[in-house]
Tab-separated table of N, CA and C in Angstrom:
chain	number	residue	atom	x	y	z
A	1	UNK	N	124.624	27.601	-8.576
A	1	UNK	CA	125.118	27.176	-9.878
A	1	UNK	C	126.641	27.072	-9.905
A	2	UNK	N	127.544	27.960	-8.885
A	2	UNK	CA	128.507	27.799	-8.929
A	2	UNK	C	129.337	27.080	-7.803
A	3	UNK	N	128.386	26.108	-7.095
A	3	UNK	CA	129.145	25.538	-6.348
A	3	UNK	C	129.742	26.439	-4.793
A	4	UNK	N	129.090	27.317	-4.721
A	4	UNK	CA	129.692	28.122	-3.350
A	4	UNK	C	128.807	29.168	-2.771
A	5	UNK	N	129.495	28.925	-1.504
A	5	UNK	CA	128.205	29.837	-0.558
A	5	UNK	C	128.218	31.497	-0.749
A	6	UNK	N	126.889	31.198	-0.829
A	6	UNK	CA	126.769	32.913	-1.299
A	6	UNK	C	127.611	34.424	-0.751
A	7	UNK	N	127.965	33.644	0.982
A	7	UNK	CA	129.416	34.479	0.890
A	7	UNK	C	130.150	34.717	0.695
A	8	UNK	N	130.539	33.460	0.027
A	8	UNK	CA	131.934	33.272	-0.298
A	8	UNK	C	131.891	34.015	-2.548
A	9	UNK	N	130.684	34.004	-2.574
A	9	UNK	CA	130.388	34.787	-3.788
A	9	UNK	C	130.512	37.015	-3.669
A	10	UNK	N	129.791	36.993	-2.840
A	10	UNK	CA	130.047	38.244	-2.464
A	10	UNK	C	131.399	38.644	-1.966
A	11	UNK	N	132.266	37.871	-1.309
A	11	UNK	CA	133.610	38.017	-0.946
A	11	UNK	C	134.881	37.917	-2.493
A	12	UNK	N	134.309	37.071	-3.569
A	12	UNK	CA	134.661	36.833	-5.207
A	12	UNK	C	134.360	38.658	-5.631
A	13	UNK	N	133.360	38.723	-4.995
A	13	UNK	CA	132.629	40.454	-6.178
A	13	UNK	C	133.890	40.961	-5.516
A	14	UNK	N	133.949	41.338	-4.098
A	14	UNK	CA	134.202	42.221	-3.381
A	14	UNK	C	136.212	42.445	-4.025
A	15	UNK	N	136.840	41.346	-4.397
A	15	UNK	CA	137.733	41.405	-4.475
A	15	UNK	C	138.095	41.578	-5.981
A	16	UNK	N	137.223	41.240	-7.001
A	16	UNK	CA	136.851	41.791	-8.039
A	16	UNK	C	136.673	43.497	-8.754
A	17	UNK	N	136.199	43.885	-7.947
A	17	UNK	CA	135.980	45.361	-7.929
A	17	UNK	C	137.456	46.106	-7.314
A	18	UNK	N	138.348	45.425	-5.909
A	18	UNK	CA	138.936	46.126	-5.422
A	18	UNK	C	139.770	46.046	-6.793
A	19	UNK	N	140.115	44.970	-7.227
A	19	UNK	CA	141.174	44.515	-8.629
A	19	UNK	C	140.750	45.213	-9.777
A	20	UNK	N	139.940	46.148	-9.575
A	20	UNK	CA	139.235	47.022	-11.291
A	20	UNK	C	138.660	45.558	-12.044
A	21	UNK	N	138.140	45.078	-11.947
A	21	UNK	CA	137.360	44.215	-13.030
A	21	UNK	C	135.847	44.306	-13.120
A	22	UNK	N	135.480	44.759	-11.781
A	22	UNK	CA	133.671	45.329	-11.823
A	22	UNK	C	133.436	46.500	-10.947
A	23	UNK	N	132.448	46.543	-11.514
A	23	UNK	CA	132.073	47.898	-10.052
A	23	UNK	C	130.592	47.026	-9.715
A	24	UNK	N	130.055	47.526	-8.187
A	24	UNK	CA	129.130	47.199	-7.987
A	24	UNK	C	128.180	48.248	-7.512
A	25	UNK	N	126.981	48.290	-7.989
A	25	UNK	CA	126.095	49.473	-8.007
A	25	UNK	C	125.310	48.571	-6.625
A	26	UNK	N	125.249	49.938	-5.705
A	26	UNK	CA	124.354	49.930	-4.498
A	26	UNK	C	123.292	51.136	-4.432
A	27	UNK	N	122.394	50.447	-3.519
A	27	UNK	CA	120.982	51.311	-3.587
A	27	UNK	C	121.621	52.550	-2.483
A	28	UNK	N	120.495	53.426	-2.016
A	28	UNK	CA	121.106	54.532	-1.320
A	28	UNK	C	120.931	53.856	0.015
A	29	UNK	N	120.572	52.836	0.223
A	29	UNK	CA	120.272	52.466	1.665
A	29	UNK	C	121.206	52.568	2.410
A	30	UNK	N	120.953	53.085	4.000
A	30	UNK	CA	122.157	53.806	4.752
A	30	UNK	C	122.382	52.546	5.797
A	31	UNK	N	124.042	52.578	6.499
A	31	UNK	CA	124.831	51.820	7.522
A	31	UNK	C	124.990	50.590	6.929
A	32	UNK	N	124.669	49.585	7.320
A	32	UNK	CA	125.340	47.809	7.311
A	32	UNK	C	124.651	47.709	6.444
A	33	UNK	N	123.243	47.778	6.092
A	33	UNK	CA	122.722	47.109	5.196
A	33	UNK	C	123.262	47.324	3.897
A	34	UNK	N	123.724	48.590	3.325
A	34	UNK	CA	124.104	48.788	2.520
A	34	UNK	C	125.105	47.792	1.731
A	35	UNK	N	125.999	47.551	2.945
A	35	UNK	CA	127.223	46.200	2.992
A	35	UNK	C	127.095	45.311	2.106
A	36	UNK	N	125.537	44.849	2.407
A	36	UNK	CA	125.535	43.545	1.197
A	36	UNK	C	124.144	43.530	0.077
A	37	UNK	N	123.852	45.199	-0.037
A	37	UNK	CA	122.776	45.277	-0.649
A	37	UNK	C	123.629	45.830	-2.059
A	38	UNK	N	123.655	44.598	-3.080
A	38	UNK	CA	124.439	45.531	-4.328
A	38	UNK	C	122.947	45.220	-5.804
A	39	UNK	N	122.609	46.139	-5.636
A	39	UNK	CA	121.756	46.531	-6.782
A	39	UNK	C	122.094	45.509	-8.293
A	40	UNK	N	122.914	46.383	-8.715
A	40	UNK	CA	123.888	45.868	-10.301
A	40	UNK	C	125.398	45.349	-10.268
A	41	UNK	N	125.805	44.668	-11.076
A	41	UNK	CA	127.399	44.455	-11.391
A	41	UNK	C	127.672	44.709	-12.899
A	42	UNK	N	128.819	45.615	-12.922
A	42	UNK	CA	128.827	45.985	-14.051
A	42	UNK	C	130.514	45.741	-14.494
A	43	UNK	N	130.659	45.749	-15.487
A	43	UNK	CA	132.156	45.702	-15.966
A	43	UNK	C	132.913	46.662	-15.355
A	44	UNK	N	134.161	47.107	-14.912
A	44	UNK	CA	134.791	48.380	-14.483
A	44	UNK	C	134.965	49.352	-15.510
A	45	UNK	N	135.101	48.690	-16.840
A	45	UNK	CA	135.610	49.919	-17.871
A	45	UNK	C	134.678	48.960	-18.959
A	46	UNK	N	134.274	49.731	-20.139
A	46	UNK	CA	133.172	49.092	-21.016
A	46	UNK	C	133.632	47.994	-22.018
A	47	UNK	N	135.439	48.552	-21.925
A	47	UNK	CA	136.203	48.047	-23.011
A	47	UNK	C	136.349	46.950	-22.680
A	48	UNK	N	136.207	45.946	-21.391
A	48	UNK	CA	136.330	45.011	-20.621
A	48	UNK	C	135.739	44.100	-21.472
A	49	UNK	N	134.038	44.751	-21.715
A	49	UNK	CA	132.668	43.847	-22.142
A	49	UNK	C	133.335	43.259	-23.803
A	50	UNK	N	134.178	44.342	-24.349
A	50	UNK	CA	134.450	43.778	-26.208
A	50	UNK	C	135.880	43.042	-26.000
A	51	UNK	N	136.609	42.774	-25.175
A	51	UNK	CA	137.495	42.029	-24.593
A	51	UNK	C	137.405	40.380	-24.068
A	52	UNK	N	136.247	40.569	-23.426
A	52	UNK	CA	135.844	39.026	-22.990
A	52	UNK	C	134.743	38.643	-23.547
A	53	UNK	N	134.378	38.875	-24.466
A	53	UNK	CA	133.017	38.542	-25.324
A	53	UNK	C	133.342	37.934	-26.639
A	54	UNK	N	132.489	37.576	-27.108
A	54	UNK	CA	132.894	36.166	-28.946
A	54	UNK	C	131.856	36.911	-29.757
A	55	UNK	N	130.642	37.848	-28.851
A	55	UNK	CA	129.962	38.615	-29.324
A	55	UNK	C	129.613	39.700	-29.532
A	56	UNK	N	129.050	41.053	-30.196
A	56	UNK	CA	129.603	41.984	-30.024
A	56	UNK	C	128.673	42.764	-28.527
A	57	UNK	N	128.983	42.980	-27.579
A	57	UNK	CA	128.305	43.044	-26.111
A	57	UNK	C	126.870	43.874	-26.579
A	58	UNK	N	126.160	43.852	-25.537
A	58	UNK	CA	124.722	44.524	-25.724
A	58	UNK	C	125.107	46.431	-25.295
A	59	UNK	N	124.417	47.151	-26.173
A	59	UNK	CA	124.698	48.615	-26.528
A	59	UNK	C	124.067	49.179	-25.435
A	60	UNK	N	123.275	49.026	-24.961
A	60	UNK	CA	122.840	49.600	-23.351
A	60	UNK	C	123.251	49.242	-22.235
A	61	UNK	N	124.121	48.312	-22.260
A	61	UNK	CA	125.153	48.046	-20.859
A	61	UNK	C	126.225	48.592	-21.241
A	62	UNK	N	126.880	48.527	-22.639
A	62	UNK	CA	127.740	49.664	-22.625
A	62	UNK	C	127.623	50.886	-22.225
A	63	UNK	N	126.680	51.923	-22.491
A	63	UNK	CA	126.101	52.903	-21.819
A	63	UNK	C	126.458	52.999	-20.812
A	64	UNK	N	125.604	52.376	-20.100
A	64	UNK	CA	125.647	52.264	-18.460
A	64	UNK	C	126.853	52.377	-17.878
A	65	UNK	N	127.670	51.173	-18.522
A	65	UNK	CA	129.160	51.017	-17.744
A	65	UNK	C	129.993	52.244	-18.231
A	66	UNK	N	130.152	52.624	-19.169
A	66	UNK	CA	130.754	54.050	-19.527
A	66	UNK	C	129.891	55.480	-18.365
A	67	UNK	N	129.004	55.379	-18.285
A	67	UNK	CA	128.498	56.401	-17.580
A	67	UNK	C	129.242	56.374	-16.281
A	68	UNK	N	128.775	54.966	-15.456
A	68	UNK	CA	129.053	54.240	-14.331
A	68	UNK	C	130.576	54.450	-14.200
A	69	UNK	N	131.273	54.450	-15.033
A	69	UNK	CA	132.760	54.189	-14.845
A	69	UNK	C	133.801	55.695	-14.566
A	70	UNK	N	132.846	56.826	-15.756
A	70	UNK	CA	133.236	58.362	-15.345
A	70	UNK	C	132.947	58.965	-14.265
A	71	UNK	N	131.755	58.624	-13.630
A	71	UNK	CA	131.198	59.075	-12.991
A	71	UNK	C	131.509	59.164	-11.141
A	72	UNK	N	131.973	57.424	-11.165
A	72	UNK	CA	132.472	57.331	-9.910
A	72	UNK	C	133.677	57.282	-9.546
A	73	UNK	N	134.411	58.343	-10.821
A	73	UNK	CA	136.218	58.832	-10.238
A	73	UNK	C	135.574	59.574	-9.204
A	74	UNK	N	134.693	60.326	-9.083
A	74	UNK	CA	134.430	61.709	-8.203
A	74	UNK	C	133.266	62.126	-7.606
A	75	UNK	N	132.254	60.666	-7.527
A	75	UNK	CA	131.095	60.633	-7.151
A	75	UNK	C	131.036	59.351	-6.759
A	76	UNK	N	129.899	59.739	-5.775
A	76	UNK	CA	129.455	58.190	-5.164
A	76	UNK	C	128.031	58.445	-6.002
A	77	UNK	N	128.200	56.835	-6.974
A	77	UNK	CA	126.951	56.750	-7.435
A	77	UNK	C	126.052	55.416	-6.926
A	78	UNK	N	124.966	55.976	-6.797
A	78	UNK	CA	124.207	54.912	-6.109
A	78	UNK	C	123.089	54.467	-7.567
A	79	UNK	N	122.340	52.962	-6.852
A	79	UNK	CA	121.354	52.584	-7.992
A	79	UNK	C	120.070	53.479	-7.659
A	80	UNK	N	119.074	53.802	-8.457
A	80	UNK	CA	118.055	54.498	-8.543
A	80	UNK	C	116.108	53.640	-8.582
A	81	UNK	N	115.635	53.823	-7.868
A	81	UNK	CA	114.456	52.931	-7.648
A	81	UNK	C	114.062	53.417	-9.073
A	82	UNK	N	113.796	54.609	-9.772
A	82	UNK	CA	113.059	54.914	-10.761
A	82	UNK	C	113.631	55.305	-11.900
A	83	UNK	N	114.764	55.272	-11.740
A	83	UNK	CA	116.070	55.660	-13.096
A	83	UNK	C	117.377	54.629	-12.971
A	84	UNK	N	118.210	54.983	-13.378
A	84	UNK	CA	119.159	54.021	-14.016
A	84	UNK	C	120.715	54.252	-12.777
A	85	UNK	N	120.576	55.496	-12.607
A	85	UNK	CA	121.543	56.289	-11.372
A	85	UNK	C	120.868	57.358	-10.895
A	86	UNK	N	122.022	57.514	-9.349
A	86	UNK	CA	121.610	58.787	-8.542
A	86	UNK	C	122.794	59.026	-7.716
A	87	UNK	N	123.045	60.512	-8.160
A	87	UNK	CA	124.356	61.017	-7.577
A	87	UNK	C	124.146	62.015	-7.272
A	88	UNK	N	124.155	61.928	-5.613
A	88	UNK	CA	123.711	63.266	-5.363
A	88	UNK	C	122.150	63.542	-5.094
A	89	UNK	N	121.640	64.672	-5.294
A	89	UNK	CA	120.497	65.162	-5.324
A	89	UNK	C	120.091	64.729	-6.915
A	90	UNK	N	120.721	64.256	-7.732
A	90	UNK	CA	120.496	64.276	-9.076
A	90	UNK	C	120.463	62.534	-9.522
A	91	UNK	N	119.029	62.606	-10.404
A	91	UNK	CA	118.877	60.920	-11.320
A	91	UNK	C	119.697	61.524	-12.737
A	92	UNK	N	119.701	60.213	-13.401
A	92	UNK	CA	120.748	60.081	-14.500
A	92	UNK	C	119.782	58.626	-14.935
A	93	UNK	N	118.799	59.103	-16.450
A	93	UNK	CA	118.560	57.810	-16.970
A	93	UNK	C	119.208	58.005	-18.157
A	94	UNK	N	120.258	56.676	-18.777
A	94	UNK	CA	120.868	56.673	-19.943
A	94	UNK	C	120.692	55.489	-20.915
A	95	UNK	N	120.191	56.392	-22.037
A	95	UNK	CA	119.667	55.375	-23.029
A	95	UNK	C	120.388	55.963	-24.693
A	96	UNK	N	119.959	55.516	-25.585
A	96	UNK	CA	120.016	55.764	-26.847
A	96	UNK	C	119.298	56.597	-27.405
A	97	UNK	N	119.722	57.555	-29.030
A	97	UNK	CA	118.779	58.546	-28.965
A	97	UNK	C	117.940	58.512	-29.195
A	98	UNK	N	116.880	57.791	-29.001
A	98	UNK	CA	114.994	57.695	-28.954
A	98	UNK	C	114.848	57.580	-27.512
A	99	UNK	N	115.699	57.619	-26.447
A	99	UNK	CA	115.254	57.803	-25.267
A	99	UNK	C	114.205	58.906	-25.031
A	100	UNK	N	113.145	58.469	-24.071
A	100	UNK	CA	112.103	59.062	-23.813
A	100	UNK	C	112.099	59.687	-22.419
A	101	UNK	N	111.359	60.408	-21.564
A	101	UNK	CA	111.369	61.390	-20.467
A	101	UNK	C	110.401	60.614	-19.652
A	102	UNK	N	109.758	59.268	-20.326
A	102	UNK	CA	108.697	58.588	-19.102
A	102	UNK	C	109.160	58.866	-17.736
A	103	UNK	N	110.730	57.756	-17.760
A	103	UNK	CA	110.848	57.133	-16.988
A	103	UNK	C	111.344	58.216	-15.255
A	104	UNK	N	111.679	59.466	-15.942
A	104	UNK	CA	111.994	60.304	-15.043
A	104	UNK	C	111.184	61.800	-14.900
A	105	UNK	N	109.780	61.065	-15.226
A	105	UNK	CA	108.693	62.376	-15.274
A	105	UNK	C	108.200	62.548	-13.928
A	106	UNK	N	108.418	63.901	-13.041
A	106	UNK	CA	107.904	64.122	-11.496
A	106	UNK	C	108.594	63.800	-10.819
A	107	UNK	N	110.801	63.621	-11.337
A	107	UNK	CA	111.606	63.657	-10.297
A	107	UNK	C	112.177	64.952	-10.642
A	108	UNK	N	112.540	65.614	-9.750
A	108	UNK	CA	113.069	66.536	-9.484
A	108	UNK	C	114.732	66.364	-9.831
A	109	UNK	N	115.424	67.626	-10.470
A	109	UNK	CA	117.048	67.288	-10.820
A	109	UNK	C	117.041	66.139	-11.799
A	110	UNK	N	116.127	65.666	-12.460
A	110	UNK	CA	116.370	64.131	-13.219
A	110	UNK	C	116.815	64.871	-14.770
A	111	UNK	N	117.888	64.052	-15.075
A	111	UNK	CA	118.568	64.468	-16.348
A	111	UNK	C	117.938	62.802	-17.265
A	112	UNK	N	118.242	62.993	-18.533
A	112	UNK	CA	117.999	62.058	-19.557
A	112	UNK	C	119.846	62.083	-20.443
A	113	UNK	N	120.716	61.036	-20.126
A	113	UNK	CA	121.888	60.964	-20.824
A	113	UNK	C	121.747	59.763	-22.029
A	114	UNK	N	122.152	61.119	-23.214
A	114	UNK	CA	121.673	59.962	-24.872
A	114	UNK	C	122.856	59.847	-25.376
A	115	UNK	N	123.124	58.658	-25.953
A	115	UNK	CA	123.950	57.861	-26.715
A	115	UNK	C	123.444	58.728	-28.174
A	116	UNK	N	125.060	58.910	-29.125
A	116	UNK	CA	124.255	58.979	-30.354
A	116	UNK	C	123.936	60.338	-30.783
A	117	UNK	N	124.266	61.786	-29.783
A	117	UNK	CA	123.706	62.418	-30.050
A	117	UNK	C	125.013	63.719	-29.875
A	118	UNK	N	125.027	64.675	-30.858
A	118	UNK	CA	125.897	65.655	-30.541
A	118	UNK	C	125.713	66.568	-29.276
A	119	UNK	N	124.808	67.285	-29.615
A	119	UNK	CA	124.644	68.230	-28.216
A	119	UNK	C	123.310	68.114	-27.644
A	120	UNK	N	123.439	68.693	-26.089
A	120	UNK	CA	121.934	68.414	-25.637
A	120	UNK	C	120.960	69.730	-25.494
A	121	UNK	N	119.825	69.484	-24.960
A	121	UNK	CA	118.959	70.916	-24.700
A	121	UNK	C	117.943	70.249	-23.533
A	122	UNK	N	118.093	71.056	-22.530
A	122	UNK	CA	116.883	71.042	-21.458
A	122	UNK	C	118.117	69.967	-20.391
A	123	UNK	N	117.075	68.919	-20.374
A	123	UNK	CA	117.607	68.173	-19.097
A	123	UNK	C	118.032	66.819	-20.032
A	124	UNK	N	118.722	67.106	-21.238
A	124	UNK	CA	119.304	66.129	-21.930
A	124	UNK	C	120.675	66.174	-22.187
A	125	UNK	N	121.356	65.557	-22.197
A	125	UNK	CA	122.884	65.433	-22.051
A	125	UNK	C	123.403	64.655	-22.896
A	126	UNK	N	124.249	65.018	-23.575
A	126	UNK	CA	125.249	63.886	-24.400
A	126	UNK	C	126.249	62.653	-23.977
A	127	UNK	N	125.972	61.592	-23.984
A	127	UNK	CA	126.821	60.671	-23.192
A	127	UNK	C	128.402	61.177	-23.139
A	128	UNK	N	128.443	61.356	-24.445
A	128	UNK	CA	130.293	61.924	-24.614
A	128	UNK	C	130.790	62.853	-23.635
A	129	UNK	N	129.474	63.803	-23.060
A	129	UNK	CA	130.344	64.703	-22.471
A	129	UNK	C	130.662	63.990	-20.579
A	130	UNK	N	130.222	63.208	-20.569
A	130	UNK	CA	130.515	62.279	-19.488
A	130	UNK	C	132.337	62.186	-19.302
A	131	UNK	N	132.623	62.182	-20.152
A	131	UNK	CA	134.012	61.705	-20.703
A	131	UNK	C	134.646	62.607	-20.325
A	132	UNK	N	134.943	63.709	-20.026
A	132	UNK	CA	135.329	64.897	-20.150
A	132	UNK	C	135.277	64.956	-18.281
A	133	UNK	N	134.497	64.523	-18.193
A	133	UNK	CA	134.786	64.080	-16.212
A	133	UNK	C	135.728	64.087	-15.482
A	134	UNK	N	136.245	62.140	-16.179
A	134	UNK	CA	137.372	61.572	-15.593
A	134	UNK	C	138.282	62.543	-15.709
């Protein structure tokens, strides 16, 4: 669609991200493959998304990219086959507060991070305190 070879697209991300304008979420897959296996692309900072938009951006990629963005001052975060992230020994699914425990029922270390919500209990977390990271 854009007129260029798909390397020369991945070589666009690659220099994109080094410039802070995206991050790119990779699976945990180990050595070369990893290289050109990128899961997600996400804004670098969320404030990016209400900056270049005419609309007001979608509320669960904000999420994400705010999570995504604290997270990997000091972590390597990878994409998650069954949740949203994985850092570490630990999943991270982040939603809004009617988020539900489906999606991370029978993983081990799996947290639930809610938008929307003052404090948490159990394996639920407040997005805000993400913030407190960086």
């Amino acid at each position: 669609m854009i007129d260029r070879h798909r390397n020369q697209v991945a070589n666009f991300l690659f220099y994109l991200e080094k410039a802070g304008i995206v991050s790119q979420l990779r699976g945990t897959t180990e050595g070369i493959r990893q290289l050109g296996k990128v899961e997600k692309t996400y804004l670098d900072n969320a404030n990016l998304a209400y900056a270049l938009s005419d609309s007001p951006p979608e509320i669960g990629n904000i999420r994400k990219t705010f999570f995504l963005s604290q997270m990997k001052v000091n972590n390597e975060v990878f994409a998650s086959d069954k949740s949203d992230f994985t850092i570490g020994p630990y999943t991270f699914e982040v939603g809004g507060p009617n988020k539900q425990q489906k999606q991370i029922q029978g993983i081990n270390n799996a947290y639930i991070v809610k938008d929307d919500i003052e404090y948490g209990h159990k394996n639920i977390i407040p997005l805000w305190h993400f913030g407190f990271h960086y």
